[in-house]
PDB file of C-alpha atoms in Angstrom:
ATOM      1  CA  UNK M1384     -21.186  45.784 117.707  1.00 49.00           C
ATOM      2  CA  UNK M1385     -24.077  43.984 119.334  1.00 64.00           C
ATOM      3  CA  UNK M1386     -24.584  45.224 122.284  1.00 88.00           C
ATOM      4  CA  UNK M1387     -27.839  45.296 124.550  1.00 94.00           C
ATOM      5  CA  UNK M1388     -28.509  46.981 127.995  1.00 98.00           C
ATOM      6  CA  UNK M1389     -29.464  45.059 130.997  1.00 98.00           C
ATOM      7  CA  UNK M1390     -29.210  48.258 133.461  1.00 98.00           C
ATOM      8  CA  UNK M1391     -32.622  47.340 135.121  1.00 98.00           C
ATOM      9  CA  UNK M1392     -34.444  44.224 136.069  1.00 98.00           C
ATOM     10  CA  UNK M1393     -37.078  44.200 137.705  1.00 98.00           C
ATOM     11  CA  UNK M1394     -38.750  41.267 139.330  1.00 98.00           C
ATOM     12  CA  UNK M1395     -42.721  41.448 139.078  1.00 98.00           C
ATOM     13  CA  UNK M1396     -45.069  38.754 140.545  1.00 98.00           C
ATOM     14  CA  UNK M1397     -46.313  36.614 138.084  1.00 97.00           C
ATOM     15  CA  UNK M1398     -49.508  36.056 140.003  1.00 97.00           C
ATOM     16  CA  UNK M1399     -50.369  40.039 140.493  1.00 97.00           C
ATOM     17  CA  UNK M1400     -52.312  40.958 136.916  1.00 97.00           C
ATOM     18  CA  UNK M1401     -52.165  44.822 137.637  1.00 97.00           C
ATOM     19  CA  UNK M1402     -48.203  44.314 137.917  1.00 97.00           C
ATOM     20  CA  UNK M1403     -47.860  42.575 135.254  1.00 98.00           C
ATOM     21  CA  UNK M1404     -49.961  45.341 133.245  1.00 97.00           C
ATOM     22  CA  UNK M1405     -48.096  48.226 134.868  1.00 97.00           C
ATOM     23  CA  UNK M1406     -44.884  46.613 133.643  1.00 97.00           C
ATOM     24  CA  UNK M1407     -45.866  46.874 130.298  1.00 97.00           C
ATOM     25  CA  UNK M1408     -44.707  51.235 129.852  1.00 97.00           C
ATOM     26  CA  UNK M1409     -41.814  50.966 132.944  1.00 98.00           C
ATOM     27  CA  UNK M1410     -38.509  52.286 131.075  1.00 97.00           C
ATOM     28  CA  UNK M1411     -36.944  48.943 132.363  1.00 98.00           C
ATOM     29  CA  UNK M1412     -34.048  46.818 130.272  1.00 98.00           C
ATOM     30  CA  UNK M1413     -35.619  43.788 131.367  1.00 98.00           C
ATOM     31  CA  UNK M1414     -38.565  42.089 133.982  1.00 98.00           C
ATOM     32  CA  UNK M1415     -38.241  38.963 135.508  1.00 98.00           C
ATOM     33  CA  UNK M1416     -41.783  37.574 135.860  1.00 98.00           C
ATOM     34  CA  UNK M1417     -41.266  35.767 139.375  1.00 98.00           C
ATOM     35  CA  UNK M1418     -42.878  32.262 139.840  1.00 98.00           C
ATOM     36  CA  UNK M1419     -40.525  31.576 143.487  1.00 98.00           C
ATOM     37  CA  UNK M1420     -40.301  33.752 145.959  1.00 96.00           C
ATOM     38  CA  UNK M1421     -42.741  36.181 145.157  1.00 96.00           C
ATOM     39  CA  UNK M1422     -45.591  33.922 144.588  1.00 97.00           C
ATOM     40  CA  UNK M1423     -47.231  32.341 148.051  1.00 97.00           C
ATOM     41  CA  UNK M1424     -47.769  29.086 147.619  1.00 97.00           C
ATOM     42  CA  UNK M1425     -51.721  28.697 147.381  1.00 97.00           C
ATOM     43  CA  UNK M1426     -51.066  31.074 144.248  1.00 97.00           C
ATOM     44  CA  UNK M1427     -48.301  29.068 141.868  1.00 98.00           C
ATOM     45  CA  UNK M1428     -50.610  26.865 140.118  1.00 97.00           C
ATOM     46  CA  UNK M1429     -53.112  29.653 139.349  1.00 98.00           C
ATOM     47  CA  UNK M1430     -49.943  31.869 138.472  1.00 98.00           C
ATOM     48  CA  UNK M1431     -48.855  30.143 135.827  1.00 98.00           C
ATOM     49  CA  UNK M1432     -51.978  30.639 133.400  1.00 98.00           C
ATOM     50  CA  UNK M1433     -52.225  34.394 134.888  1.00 98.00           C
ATOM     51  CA  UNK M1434     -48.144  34.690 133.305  1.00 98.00           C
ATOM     52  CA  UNK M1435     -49.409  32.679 130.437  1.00 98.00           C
ATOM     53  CA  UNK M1436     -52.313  35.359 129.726  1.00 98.00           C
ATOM     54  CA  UNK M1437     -50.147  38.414 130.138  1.00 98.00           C
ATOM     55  CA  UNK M1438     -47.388  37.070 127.404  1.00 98.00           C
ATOM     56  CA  UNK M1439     -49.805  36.340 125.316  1.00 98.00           C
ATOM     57  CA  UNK M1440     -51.118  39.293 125.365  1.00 97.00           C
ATOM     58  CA  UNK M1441     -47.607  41.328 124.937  1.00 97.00           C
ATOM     59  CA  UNK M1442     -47.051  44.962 125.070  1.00 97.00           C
ATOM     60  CA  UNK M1443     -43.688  44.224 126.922  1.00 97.00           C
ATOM     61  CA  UNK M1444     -41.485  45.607 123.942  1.00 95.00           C
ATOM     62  CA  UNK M1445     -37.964  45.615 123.546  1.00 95.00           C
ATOM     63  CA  UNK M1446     -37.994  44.445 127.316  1.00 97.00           C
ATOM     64  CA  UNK M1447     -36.090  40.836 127.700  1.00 98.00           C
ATOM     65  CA  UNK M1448     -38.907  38.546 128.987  1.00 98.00           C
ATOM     66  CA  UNK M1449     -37.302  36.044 131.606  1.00 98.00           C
ATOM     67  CA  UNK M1450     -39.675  33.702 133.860  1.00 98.00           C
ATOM     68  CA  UNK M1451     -38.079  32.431 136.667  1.00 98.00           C
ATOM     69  CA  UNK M1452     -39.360  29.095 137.617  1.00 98.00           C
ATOM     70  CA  UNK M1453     -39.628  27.582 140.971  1.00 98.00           C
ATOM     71  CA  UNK M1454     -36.879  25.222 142.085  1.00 98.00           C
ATOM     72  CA  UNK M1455     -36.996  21.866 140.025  1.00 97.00           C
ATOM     73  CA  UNK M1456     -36.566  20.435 143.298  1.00 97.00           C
ATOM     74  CA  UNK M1457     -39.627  21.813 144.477  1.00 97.00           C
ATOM     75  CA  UNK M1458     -43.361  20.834 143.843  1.00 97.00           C
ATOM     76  CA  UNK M1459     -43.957  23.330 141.251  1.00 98.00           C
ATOM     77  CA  UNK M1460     -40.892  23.852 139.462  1.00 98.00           C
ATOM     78  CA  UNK M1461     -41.333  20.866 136.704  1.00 98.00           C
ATOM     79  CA  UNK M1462     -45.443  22.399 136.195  1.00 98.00           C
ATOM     80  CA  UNK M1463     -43.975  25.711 136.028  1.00 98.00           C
ATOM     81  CA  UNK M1464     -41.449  24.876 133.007  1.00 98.00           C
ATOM     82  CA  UNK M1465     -44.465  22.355 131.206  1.00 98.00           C
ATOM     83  CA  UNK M1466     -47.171  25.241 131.404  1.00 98.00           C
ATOM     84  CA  UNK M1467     -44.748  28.260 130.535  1.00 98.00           C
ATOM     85  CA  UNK M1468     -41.940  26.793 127.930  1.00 97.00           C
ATOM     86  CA  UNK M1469     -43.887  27.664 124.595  1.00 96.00           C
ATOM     87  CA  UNK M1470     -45.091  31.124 126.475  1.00 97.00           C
ATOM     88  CA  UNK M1471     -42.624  33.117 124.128  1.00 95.00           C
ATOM     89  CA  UNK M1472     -40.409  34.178 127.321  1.00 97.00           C
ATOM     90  CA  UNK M1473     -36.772  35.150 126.289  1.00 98.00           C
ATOM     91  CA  UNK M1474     -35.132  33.394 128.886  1.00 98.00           C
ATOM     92  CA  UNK M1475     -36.172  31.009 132.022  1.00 98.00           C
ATOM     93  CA  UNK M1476     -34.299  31.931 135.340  1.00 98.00           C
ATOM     94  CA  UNK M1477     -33.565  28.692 137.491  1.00 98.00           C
ATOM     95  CA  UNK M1478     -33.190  29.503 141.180  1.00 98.00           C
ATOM     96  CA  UNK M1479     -30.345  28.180 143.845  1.00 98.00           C
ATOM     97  CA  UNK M1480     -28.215  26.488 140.910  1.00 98.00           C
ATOM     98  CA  UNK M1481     -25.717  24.530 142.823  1.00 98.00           C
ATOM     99  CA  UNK M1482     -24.029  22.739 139.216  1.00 98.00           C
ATOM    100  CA  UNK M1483     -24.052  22.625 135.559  1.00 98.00           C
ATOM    101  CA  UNK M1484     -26.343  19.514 136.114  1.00 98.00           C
ATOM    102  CA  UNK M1485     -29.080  21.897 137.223  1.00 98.00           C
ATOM    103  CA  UNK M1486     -28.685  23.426 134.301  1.00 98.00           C
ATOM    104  CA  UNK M1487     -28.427  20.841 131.905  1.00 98.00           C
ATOM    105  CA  UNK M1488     -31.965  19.376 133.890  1.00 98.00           C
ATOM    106  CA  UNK M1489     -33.608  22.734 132.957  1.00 98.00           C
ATOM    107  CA  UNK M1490     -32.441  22.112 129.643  1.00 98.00           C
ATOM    108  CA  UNK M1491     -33.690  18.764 128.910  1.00 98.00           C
ATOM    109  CA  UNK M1492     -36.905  20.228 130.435  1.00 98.00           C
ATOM    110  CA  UNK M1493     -37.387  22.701 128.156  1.00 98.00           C
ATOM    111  CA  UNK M1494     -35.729  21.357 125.150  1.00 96.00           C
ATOM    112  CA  UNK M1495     -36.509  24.117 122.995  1.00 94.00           C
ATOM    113  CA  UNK M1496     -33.111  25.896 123.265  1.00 95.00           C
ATOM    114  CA  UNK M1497     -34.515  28.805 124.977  1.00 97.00           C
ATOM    115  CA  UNK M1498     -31.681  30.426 127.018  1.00 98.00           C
ATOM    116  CA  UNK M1499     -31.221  29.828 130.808  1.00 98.00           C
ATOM    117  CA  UNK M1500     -29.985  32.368 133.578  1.00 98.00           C
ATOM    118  CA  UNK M1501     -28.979  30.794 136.630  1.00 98.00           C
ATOM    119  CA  UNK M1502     -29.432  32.509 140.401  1.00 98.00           C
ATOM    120  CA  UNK M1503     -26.372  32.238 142.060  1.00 98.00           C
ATOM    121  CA  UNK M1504     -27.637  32.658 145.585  1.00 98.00           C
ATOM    122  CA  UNK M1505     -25.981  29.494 147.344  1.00 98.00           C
ATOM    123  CA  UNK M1506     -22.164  28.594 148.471  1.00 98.00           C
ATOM    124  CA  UNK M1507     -22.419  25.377 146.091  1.00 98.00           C
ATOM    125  CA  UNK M1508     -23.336  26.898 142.855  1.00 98.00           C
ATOM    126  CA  UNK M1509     -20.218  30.156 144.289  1.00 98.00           C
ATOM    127  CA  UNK M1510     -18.008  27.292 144.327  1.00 98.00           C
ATOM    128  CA  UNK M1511     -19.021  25.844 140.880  1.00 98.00           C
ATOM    129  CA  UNK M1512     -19.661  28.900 138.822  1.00 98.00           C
ATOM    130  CA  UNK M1513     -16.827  28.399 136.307  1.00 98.00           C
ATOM    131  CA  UNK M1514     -18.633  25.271 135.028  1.00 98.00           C
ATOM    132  CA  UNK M1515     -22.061  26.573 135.645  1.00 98.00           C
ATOM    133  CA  UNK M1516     -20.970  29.640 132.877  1.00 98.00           C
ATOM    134  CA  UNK M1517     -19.635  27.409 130.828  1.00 98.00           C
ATOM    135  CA  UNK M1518     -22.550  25.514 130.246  1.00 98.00           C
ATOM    136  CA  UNK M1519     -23.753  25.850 126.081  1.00 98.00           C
ATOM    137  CA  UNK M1520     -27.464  27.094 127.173  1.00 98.00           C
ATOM    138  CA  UNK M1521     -26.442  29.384 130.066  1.00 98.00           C
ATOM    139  CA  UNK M1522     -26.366  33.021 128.942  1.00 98.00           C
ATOM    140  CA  UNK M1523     -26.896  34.765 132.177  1.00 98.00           C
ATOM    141  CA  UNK M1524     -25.799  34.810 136.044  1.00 98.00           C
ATOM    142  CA  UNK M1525     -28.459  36.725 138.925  1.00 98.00           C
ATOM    143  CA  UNK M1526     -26.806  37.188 141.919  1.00 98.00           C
ATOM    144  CA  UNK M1527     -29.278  36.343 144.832  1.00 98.00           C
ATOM    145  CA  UNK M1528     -27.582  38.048 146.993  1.00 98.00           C
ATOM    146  CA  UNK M1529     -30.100  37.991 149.728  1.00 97.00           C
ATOM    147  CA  UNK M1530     -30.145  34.051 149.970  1.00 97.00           C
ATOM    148  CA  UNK M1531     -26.453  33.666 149.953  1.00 98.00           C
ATOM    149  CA  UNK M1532     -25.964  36.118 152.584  1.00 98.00           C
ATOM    150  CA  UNK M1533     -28.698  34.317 154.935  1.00 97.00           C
ATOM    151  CA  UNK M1534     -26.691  31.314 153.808  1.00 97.00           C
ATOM    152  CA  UNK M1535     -23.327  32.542 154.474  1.00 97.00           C
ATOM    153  CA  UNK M1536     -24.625  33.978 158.188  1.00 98.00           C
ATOM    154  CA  UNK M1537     -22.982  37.484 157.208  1.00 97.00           C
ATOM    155  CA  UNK M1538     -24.060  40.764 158.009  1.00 95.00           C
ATOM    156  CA  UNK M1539     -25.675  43.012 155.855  1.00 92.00           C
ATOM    157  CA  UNK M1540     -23.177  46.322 155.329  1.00 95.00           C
ATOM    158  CA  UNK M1541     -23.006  49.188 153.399  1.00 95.00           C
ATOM    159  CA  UNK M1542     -19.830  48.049 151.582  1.00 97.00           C
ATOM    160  CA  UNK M1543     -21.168  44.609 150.974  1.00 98.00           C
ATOM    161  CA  UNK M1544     -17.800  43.265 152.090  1.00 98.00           C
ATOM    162  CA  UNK M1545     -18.641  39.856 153.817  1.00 98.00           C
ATOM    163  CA  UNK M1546     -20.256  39.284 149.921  1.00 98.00           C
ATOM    164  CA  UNK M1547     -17.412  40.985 147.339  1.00 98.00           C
ATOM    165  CA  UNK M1548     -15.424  37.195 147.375  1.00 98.00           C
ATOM    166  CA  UNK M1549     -18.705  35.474 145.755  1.00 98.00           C
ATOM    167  CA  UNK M1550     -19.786  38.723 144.277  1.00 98.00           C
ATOM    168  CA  UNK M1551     -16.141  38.972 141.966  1.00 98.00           C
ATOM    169  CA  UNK M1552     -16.374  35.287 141.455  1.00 98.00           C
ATOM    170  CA  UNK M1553     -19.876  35.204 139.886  1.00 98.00           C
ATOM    171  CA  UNK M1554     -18.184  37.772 137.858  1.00 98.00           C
ATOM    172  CA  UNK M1555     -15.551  35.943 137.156  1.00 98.00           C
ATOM    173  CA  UNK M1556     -16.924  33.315 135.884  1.00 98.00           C
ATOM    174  CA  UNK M1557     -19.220  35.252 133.704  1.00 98.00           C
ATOM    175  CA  UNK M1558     -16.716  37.300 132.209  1.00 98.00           C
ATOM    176  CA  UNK M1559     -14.251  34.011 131.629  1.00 98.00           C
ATOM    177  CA  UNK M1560     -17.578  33.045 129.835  1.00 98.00           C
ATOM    178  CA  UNK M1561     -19.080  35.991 127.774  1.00 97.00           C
ATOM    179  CA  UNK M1562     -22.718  35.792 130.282  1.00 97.00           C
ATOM    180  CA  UNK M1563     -24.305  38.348 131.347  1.00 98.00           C
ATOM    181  CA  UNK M1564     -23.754  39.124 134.982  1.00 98.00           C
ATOM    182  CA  UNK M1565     -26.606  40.974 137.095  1.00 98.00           C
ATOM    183  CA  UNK M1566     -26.102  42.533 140.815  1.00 98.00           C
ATOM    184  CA  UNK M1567     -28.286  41.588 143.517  1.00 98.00           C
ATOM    185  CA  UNK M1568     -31.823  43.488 144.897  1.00 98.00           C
ATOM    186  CA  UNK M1569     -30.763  46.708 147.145  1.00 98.00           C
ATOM    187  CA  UNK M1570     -33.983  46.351 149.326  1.00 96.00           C
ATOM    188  CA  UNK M1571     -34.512  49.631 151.340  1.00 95.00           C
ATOM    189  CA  UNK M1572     -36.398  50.530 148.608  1.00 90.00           C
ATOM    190  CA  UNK M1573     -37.276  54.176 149.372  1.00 93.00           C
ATOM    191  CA  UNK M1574     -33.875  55.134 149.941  1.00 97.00           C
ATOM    192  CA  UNK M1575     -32.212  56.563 146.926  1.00 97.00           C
ATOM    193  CA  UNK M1576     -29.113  57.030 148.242  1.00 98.00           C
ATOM    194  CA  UNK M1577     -28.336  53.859 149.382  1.00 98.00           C
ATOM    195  CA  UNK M1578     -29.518  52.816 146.172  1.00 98.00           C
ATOM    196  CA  UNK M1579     -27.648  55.110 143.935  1.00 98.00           C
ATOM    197  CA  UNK M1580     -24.322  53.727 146.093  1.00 98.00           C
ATOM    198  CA  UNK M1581     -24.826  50.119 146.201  1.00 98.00           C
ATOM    199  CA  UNK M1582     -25.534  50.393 141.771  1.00 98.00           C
ATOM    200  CA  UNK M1583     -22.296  52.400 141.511  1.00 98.00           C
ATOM    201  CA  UNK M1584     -20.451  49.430 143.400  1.00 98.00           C
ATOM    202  CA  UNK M1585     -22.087  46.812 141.162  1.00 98.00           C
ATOM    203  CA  UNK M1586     -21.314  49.179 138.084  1.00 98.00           C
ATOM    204  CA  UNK M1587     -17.476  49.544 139.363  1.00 98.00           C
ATOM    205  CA  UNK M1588     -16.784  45.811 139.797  1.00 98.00           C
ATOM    206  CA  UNK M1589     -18.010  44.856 136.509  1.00 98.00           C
ATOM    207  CA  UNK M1590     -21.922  44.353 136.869  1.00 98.00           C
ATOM    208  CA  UNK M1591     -23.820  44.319 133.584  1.00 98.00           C
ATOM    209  CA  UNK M1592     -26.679  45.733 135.657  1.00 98.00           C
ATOM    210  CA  UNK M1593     -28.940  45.344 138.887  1.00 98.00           C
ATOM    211  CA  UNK M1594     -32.310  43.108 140.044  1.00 98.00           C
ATOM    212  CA  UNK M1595     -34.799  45.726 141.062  1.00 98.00           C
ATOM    213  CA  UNK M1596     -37.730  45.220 143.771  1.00 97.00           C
ATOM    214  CA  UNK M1597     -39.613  48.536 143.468  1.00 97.00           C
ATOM    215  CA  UNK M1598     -40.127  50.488 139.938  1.00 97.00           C
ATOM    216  CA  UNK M1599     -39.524  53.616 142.208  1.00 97.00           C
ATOM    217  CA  UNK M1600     -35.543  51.990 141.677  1.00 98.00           C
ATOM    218  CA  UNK M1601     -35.763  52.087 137.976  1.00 98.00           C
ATOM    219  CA  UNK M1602     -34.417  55.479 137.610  1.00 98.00           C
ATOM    220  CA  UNK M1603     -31.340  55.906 139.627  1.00 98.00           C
ATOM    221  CA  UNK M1604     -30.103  52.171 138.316  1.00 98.00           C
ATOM    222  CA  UNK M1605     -31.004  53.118 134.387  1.00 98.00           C
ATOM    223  CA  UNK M1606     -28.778  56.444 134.996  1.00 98.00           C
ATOM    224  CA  UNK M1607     -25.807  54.088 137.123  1.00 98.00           C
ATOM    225  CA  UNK M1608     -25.705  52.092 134.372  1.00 98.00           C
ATOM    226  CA  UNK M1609     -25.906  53.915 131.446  1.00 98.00           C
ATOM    227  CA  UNK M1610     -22.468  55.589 130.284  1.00 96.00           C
ATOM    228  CA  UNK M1611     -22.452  59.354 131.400  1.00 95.00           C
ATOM    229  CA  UNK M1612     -21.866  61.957 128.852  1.00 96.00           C
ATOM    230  CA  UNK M1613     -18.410  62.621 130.027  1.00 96.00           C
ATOM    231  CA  UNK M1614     -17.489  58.727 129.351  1.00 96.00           C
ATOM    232  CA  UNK M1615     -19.221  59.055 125.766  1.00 97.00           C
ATOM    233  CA  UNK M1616     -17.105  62.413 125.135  1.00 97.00           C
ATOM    234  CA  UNK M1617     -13.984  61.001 126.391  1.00 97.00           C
ATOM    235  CA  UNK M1618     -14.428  57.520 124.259  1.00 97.00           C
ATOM    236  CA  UNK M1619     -15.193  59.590 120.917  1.00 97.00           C
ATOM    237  CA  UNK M1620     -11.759  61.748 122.014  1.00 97.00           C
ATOM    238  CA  UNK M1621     -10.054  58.574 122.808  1.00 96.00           C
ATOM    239  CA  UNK M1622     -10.879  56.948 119.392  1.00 96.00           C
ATOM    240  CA  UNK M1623     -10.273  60.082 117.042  1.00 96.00           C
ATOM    241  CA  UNK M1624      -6.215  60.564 118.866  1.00 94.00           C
ATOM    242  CA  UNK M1625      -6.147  56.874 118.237  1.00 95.00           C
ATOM    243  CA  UNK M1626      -7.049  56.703 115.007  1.00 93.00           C
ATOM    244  CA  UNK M1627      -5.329  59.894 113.754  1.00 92.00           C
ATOM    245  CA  UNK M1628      -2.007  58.265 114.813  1.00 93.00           C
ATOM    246  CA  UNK M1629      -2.759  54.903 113.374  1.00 92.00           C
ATOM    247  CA  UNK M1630      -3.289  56.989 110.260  1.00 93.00           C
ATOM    248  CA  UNK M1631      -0.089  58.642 110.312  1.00 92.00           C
ATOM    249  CA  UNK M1632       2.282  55.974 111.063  1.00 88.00           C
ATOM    250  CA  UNK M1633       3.891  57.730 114.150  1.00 83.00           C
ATOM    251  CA  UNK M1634       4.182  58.543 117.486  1.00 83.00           C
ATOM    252  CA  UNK M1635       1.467  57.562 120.894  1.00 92.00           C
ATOM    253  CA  UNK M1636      -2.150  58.846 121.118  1.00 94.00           C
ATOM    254  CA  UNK M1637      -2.655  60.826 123.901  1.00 94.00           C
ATOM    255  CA  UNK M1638      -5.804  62.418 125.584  1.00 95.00           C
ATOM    256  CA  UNK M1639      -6.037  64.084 128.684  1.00 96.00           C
ATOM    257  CA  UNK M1640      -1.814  63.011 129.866  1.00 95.00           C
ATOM    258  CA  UNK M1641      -2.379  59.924 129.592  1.00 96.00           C
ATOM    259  CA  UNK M1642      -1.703  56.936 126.523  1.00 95.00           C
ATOM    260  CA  UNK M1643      -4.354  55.650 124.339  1.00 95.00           C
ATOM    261  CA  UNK M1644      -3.571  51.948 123.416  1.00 94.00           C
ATOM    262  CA  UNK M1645      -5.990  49.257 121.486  1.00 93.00           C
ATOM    263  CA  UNK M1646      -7.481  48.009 124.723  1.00 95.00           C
ATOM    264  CA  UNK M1647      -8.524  51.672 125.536  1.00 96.00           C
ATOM    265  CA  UNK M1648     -10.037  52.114 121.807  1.00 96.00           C
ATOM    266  CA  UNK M1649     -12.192  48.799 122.283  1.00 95.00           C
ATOM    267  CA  UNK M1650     -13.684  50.008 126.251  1.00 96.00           C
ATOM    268  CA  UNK M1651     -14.415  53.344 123.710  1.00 97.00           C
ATOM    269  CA  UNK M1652     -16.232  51.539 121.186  1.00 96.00           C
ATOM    270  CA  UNK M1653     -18.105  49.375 123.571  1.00 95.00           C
ATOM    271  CA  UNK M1654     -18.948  52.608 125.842  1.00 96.00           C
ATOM    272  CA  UNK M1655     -20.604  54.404 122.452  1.00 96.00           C
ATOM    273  CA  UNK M1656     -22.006  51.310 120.890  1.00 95.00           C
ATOM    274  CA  UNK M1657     -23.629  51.125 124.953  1.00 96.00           C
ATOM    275  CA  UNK M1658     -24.931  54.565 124.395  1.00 96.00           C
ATOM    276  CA  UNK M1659     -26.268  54.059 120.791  1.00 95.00           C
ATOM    277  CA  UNK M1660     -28.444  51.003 121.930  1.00 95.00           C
ATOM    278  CA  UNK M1661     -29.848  52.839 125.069  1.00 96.00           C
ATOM    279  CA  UNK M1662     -30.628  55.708 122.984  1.00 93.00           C
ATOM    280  CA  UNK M1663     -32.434  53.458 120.737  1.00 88.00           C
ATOM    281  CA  UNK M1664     -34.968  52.007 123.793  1.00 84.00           C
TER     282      UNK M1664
END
């Protein structure tokens, strides 16, 4: 079973060369070198070669690479993807995607067949992200979840309620889809709490992981994320009762009161093969 994490992802500036080195030994899943919103604009041209350098140079491991560009409606976004596309990034994030069309421009763009991730951060691309999943390059869904609020004019809560509609659609799509799906930032950054509540959420409705502003987040969302030992005991029980009554020919598997069916067995064998490949990082 092939499975990678994606518990962390963390955006660094792609302008900012002591971030980018510090990146290089955080115990994060993945880093999104950021092109858009945290590069001022006086610094985007002069960003790109800075990015350019720092891939070049590697040291980033088994941590997925992903550049996201500016807009392709914007002044730099068609400079960013001309400089960067032969960079050796793993995947190329394209802000505010309304359609598949944005997609499919990125695409043509690149046309290299490097995978695309698309920020779902407006009501538009809410709205169209069955098709926007189902495009052939798109592997991967960000929820922006700090542009679609300010776009949506709702409140920022604890519970994230005035968000969980385009929140379980993004997921819906991505799941109807095989993409990965990532949560948006939590940005109190110093509060752990908060933090530690707002990644169990994200974990509970389905999120593959969570966008990180601050590598003081990177712990509580790797542990979130990861399976806890109980789950990994529990899966290995599930699978033995399973098994040991496939074996036999008779009767229900049971563990812990309750039944053990084939959907159970496969949560258990994603769960472990989970825990195998973050043991492996």
């Amino acid at each position: 079973m092939d499975i990678r994490p994606y518990r962390s992802v963390l955006y660094i500036p792609g302008s900012k060369e002591r971030a980018l080195e510090k990146a290089r030994d955080l115990p994060v899943d993945a880093i999104i070198f950021d092109l858009e919103d945290a590069v001022s604009p006086d610094a985007k041209v002069e960003a790109r070669a800075t990015l350019a350098q720092a891939l070049a140079v590697g040291g980033y491991g088994n941590k997925v690479r992903i550049i996201r560009i500016n807009g392709l409606d914007s002044a730099w976004g068609a400079g960013d993807v001309a400089a960067l596309r032969d960079a050796g990034a793993d995947v190329f994030l394209l802000p505010k995607v309304n359609s598949a069309a944005d997609v499919q421009a990125l695409s043509d763009m690149l046309g290299n067949g490097t995978p695309i991730w698309a920020m779902m951060e407006t009501p538009q691309g809410i709205l169209n992200a069955a098709e926007i999943a189902a495009h052939p390059q798109l592997t991967g869904f960000v929820a922006g979840t700090n542009d679609l609020a300010k776009e949506l004019n709702c409140r920022f809560r604890a519970d994230r309620l005035p968000l969980q509609m385009a929140l379980q659609t993004i997921l819906m799509a991505a799941r109807a889809e095989g993409v990965i799906v990532i949560d948006g930032v939590y940005n109190q950054f110093k509060d752990d709490e908060g933090l530690r509540a707002e990644c169990e959420q994200g974990r509970d409705l389905g999120f593959d992981g969570k966008t990180l502003i601050h590598p003081a987040q990177v712990d509580v969302t790797n542990a979130v994320f990861a399976p806890s030992e109980a789950e990994v005991e529990l899966a290995r029980r599930q699978i033995s009762a399973y098994e040991e009554v496939q074996a036999s020919g008779q009767g229900v598997a049971v563990v812990d009161g309750k039944i053990v069916e084939n959907l159970h067995v496969e949560t258990a064998k994603k769960t472990l093969a989970m825990a195998s490949a973050i043991a492996s990082l």
